[in-house]
Short mmCIF file of N, CA and C in Angstrom, two decimals:
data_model
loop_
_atom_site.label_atom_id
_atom_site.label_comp_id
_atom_site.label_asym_id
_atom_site.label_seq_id
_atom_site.Cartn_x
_atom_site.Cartn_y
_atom_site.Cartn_z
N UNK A 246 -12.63 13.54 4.62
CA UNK A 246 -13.56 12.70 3.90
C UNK A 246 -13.30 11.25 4.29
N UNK A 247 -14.26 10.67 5.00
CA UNK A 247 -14.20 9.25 5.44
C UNK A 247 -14.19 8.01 3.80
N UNK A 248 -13.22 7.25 3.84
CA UNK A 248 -13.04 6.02 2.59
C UNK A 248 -13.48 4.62 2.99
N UNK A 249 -13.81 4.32 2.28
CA UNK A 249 -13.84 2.32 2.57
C UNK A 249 -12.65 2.21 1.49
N UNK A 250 -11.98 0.75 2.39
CA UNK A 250 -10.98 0.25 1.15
C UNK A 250 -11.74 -1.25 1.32
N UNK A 251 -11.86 -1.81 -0.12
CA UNK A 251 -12.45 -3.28 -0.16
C UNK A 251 -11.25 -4.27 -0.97
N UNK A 252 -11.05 -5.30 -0.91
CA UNK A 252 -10.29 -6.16 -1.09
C UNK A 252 -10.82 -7.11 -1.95
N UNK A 253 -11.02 -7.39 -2.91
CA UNK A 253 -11.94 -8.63 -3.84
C UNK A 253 -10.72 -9.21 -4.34
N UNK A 254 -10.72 -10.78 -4.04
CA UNK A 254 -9.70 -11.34 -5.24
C UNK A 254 -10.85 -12.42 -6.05
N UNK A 255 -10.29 -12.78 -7.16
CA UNK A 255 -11.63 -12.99 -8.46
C UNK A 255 -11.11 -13.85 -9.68
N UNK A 256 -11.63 -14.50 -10.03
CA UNK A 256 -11.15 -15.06 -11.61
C UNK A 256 -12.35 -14.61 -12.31
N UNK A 257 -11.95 -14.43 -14.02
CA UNK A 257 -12.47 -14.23 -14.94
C UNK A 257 -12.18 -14.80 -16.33
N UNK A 258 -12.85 -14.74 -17.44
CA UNK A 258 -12.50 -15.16 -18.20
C UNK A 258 -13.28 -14.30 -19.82
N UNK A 259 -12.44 -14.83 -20.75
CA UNK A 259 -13.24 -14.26 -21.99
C UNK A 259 -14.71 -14.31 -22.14
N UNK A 260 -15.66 -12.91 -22.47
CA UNK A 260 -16.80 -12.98 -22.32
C UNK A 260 -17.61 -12.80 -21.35
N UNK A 261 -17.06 -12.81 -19.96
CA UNK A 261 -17.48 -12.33 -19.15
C UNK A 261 -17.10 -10.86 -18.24
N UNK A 262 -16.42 -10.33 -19.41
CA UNK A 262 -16.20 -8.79 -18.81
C UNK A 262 -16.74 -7.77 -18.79
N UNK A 263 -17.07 -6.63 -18.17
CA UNK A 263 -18.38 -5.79 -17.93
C UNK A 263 -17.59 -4.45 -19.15
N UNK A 264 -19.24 -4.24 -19.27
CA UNK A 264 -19.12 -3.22 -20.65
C UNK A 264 -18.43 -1.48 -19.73
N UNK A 265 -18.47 -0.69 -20.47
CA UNK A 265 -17.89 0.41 -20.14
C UNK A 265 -18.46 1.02 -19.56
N UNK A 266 -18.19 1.60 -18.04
CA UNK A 266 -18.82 1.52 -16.73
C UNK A 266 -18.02 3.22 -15.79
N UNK A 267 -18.38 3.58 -15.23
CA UNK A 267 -18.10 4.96 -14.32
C UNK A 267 -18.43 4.06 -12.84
N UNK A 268 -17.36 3.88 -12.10
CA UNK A 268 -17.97 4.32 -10.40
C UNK A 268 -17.68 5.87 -9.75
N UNK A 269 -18.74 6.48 -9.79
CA UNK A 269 -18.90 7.45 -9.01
C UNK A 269 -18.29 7.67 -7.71
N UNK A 270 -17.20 8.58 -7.51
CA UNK A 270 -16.57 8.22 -6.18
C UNK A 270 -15.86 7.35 -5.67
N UNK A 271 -15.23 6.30 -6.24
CA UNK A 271 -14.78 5.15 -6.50
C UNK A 271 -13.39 4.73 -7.08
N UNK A 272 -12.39 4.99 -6.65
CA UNK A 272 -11.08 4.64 -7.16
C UNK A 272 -11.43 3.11 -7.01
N UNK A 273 -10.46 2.09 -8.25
CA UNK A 273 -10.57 0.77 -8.23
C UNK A 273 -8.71 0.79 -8.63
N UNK A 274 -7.69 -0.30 -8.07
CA UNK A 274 -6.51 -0.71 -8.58
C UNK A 274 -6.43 -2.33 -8.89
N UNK A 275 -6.32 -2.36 -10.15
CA UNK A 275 -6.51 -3.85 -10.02
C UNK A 275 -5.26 -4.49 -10.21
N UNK A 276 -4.61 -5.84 -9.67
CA UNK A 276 -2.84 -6.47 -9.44
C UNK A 276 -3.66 -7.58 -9.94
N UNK A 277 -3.01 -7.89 -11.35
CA UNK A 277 -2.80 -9.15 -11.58
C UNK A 277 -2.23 -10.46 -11.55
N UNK A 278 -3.10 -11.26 -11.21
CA UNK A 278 -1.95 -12.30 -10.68
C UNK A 278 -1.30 -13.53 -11.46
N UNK A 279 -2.89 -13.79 -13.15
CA UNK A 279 -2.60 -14.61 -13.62
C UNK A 279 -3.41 -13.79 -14.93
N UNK A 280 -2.76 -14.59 -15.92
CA UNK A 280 -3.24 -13.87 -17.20
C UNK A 280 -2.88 -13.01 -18.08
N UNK A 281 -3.79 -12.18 -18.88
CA UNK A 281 -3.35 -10.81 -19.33
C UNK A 281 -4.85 -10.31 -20.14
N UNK A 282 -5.01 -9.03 -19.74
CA UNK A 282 -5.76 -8.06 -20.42
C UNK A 282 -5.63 -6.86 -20.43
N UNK A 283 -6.33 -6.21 -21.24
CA UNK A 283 -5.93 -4.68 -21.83
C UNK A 283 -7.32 -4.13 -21.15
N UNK A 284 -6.75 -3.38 -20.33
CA UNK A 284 -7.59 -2.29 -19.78
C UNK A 284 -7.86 -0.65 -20.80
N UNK A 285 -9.65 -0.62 -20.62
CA UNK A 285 -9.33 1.12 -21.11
C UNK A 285 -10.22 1.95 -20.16
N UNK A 286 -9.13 2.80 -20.28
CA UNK A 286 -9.73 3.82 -19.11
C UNK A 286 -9.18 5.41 -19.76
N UNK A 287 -10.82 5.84 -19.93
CA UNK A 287 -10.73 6.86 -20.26
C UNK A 287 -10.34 6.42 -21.93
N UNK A 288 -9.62 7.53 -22.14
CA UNK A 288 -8.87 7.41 -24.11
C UNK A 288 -7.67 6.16 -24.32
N UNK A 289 -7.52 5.72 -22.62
CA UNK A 289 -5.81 5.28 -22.86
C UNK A 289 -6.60 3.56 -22.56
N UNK A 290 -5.77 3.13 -23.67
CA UNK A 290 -5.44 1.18 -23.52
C UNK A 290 -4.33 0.93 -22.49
N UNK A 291 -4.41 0.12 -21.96
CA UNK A 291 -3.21 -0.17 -21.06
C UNK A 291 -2.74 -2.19 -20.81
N UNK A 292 -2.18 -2.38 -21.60
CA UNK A 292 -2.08 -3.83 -21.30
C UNK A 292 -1.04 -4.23 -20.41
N UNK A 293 -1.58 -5.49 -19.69
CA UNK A 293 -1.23 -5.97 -18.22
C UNK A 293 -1.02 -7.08 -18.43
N UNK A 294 -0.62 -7.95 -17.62
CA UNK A 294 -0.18 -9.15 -17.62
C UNK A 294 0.54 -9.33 -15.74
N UNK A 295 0.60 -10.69 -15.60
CA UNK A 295 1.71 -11.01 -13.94
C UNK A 295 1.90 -9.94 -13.54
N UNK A 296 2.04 -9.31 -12.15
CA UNK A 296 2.52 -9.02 -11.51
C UNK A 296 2.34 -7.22 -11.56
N UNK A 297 1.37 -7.20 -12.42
CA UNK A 297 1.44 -5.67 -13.37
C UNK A 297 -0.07 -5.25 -12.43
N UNK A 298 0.20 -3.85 -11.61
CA UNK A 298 -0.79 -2.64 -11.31
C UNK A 298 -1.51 -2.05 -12.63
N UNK A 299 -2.55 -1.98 -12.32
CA UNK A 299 -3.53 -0.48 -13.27
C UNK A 299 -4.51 0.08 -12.11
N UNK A 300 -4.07 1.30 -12.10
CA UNK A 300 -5.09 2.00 -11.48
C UNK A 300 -6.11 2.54 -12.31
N UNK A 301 -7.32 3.02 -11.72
CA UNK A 301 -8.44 3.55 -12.93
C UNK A 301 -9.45 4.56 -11.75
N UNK A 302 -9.13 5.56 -11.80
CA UNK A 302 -9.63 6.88 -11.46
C UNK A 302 -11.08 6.87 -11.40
N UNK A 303 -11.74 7.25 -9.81
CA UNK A 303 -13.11 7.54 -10.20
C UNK A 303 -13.90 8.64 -11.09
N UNK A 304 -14.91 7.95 -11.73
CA UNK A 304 -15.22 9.15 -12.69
C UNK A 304 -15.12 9.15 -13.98
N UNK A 305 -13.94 8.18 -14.01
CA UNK A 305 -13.60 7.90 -15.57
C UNK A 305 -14.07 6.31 -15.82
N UNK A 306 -14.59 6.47 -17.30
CA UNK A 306 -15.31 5.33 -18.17
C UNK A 306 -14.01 4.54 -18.34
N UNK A 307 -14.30 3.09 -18.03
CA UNK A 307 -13.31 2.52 -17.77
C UNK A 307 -14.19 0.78 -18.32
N UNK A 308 -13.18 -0.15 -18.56
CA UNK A 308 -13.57 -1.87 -19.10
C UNK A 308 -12.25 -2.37 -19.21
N UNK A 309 -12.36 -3.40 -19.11
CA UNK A 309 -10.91 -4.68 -19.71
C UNK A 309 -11.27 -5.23 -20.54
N UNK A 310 -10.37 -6.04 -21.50
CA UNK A 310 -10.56 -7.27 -22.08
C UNK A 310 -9.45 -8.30 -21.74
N UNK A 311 -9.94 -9.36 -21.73
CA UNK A 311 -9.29 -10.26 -21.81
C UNK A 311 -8.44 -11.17 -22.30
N UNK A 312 -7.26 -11.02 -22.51
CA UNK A 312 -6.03 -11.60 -23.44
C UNK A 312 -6.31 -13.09 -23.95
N UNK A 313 -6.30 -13.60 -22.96
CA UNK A 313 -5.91 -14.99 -22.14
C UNK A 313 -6.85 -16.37 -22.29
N UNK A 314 -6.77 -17.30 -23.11
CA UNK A 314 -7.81 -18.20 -22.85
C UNK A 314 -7.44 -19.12 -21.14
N UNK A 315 -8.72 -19.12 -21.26
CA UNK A 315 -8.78 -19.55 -19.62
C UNK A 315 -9.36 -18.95 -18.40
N UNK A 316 -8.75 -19.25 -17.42
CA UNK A 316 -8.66 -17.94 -16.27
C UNK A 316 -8.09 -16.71 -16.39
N UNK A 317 -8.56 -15.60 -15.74
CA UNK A 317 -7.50 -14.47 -15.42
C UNK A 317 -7.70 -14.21 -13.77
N UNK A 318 -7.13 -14.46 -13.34
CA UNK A 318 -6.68 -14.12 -11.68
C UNK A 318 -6.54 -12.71 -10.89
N UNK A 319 -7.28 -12.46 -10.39
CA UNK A 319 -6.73 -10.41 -10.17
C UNK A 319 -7.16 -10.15 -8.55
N UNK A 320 -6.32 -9.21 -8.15
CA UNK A 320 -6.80 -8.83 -6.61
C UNK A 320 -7.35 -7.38 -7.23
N UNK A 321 -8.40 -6.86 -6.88
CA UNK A 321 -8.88 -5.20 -6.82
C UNK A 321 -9.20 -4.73 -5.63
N UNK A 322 -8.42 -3.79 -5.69
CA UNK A 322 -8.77 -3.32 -4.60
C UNK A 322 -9.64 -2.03 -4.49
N UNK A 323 -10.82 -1.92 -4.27
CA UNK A 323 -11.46 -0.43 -4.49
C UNK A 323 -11.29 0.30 -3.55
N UNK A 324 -11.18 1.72 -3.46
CA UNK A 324 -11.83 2.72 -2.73
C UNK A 324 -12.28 3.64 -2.71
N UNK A 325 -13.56 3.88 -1.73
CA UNK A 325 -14.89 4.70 -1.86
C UNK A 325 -15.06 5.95 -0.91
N UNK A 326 -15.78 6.88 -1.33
CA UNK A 326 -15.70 7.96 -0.60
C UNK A 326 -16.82 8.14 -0.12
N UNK A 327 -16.89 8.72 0.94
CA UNK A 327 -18.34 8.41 1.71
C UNK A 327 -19.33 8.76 0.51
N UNK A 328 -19.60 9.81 0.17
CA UNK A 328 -20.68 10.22 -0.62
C UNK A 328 -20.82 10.16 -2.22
N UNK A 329 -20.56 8.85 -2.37
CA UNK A 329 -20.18 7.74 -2.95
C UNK A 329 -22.20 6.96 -2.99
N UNK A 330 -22.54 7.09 -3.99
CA UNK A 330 -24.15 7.00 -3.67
C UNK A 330 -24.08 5.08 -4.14
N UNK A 331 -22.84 4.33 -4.43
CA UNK A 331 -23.14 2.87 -4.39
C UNK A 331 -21.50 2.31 -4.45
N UNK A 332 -21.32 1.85 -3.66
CA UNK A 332 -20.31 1.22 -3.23
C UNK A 332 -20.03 -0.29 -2.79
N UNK A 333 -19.43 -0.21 -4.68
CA UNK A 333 -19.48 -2.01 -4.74
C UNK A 333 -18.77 -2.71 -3.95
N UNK A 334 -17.11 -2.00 -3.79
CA UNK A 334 -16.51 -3.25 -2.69
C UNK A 334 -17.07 -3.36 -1.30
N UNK A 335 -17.50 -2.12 -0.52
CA UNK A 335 -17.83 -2.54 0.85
C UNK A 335 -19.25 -3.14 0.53
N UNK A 336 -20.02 -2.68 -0.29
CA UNK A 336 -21.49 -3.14 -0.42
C UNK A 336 -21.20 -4.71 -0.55
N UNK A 337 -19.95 -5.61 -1.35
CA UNK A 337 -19.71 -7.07 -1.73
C UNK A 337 -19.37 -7.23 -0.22
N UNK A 338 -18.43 -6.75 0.77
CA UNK A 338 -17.66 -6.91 1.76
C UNK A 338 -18.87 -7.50 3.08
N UNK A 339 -19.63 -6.54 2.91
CA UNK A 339 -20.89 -6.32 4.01
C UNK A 339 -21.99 -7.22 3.97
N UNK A 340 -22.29 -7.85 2.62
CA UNK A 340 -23.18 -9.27 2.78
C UNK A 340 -22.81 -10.02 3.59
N UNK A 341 -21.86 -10.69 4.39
CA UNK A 341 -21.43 -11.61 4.83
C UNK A 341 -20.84 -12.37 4.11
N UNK A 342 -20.90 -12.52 2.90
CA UNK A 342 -20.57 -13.96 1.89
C UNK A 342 -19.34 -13.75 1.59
N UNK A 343 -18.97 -15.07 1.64
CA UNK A 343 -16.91 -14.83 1.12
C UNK A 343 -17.29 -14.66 -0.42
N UNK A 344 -16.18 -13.75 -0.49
CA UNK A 344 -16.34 -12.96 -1.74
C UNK A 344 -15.98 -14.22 -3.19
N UNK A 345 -17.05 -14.37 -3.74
CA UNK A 345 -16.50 -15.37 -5.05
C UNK A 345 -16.51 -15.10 -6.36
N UNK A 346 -16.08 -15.54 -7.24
CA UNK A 346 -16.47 -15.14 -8.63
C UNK A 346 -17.89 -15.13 -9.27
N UNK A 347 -18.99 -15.99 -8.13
CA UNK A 347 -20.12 -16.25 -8.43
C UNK A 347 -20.56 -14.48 -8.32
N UNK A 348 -19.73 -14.03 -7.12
CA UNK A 348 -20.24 -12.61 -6.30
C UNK A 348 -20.31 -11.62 -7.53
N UNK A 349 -19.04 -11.14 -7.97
CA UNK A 349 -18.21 -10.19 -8.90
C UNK A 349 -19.29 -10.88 -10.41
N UNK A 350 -19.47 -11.85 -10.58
CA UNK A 350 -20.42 -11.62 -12.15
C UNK A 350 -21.61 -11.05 -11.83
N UNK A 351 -22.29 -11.49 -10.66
CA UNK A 351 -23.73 -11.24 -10.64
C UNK A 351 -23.02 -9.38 -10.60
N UNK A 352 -22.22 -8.67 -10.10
CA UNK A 352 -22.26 -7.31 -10.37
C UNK A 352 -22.17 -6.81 -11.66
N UNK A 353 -21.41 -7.52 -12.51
CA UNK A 353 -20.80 -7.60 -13.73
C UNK A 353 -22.36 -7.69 -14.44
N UNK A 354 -23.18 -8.50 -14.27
CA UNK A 354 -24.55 -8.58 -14.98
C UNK A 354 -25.41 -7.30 -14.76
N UNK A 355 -25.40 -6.69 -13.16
CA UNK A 355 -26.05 -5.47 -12.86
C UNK A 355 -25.42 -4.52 -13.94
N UNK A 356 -24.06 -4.16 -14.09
CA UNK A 356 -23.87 -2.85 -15.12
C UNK A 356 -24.32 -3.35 -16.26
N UNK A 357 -24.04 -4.50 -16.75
CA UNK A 357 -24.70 -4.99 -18.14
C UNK A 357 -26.09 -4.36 -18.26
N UNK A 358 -27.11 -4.83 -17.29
CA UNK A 358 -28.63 -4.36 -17.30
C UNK A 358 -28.88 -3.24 -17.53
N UNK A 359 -27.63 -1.89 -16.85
CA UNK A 359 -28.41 -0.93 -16.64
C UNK A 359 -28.62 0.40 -17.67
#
């Protein structure tokens, strides 16, 4: 089975975190670099902070919140399996555009919409 691995690094902040979401085919690991929020994925909470991994399984209903006033800083790294019918990191990777926080909300607004 052929994968994309995508690389996004990103700031965020309170209020702008995407509601509870499935990628299909889609492993996501997100390394924090600054901040802290509580991830849920699936039944389980998981709070993070510096230097702290969460992985989050494709398939499973998954969101964060945000601890932290301010910024939160994070590298994610996704990966997708070919038959994978939307694939956000290479789909962000493949515009051409350096990847920005402007990039990652406007996706963040698409799951909101849908």
């Amino acid at each position: 089975m052929d994968r994309d691995i995508a690389f996004i690094e990103f700031a965020t902040e309170r209020g702008k975190e995407p509601p509870s979401h499935v990628h299909e085919g889609e492993d996501e690991v997100f390394y924090v670099l600054s901040g802290e929020l509580t991830f849920i994925c699936g039944e389980n909470a998981i709070d993070a902070g510096p230097n702290d991994f969460v992985f989050l399984p494709a398939n499973v209903p998954h969101a964060y919140t945000v601890k932290t006033d301010g910024l939160v800083h994070l590298l994610v790294v996704t990966i997708t399996r070919e038959q994978d019918g939307r694939r956000v990191g290479k789909e962000i990777e493949e515009t051409g555009e350096r990847v920005t926080r402007d990039t990652v909300l406007r996706y963040v607004d698409e799951l909101r919409s849908r």
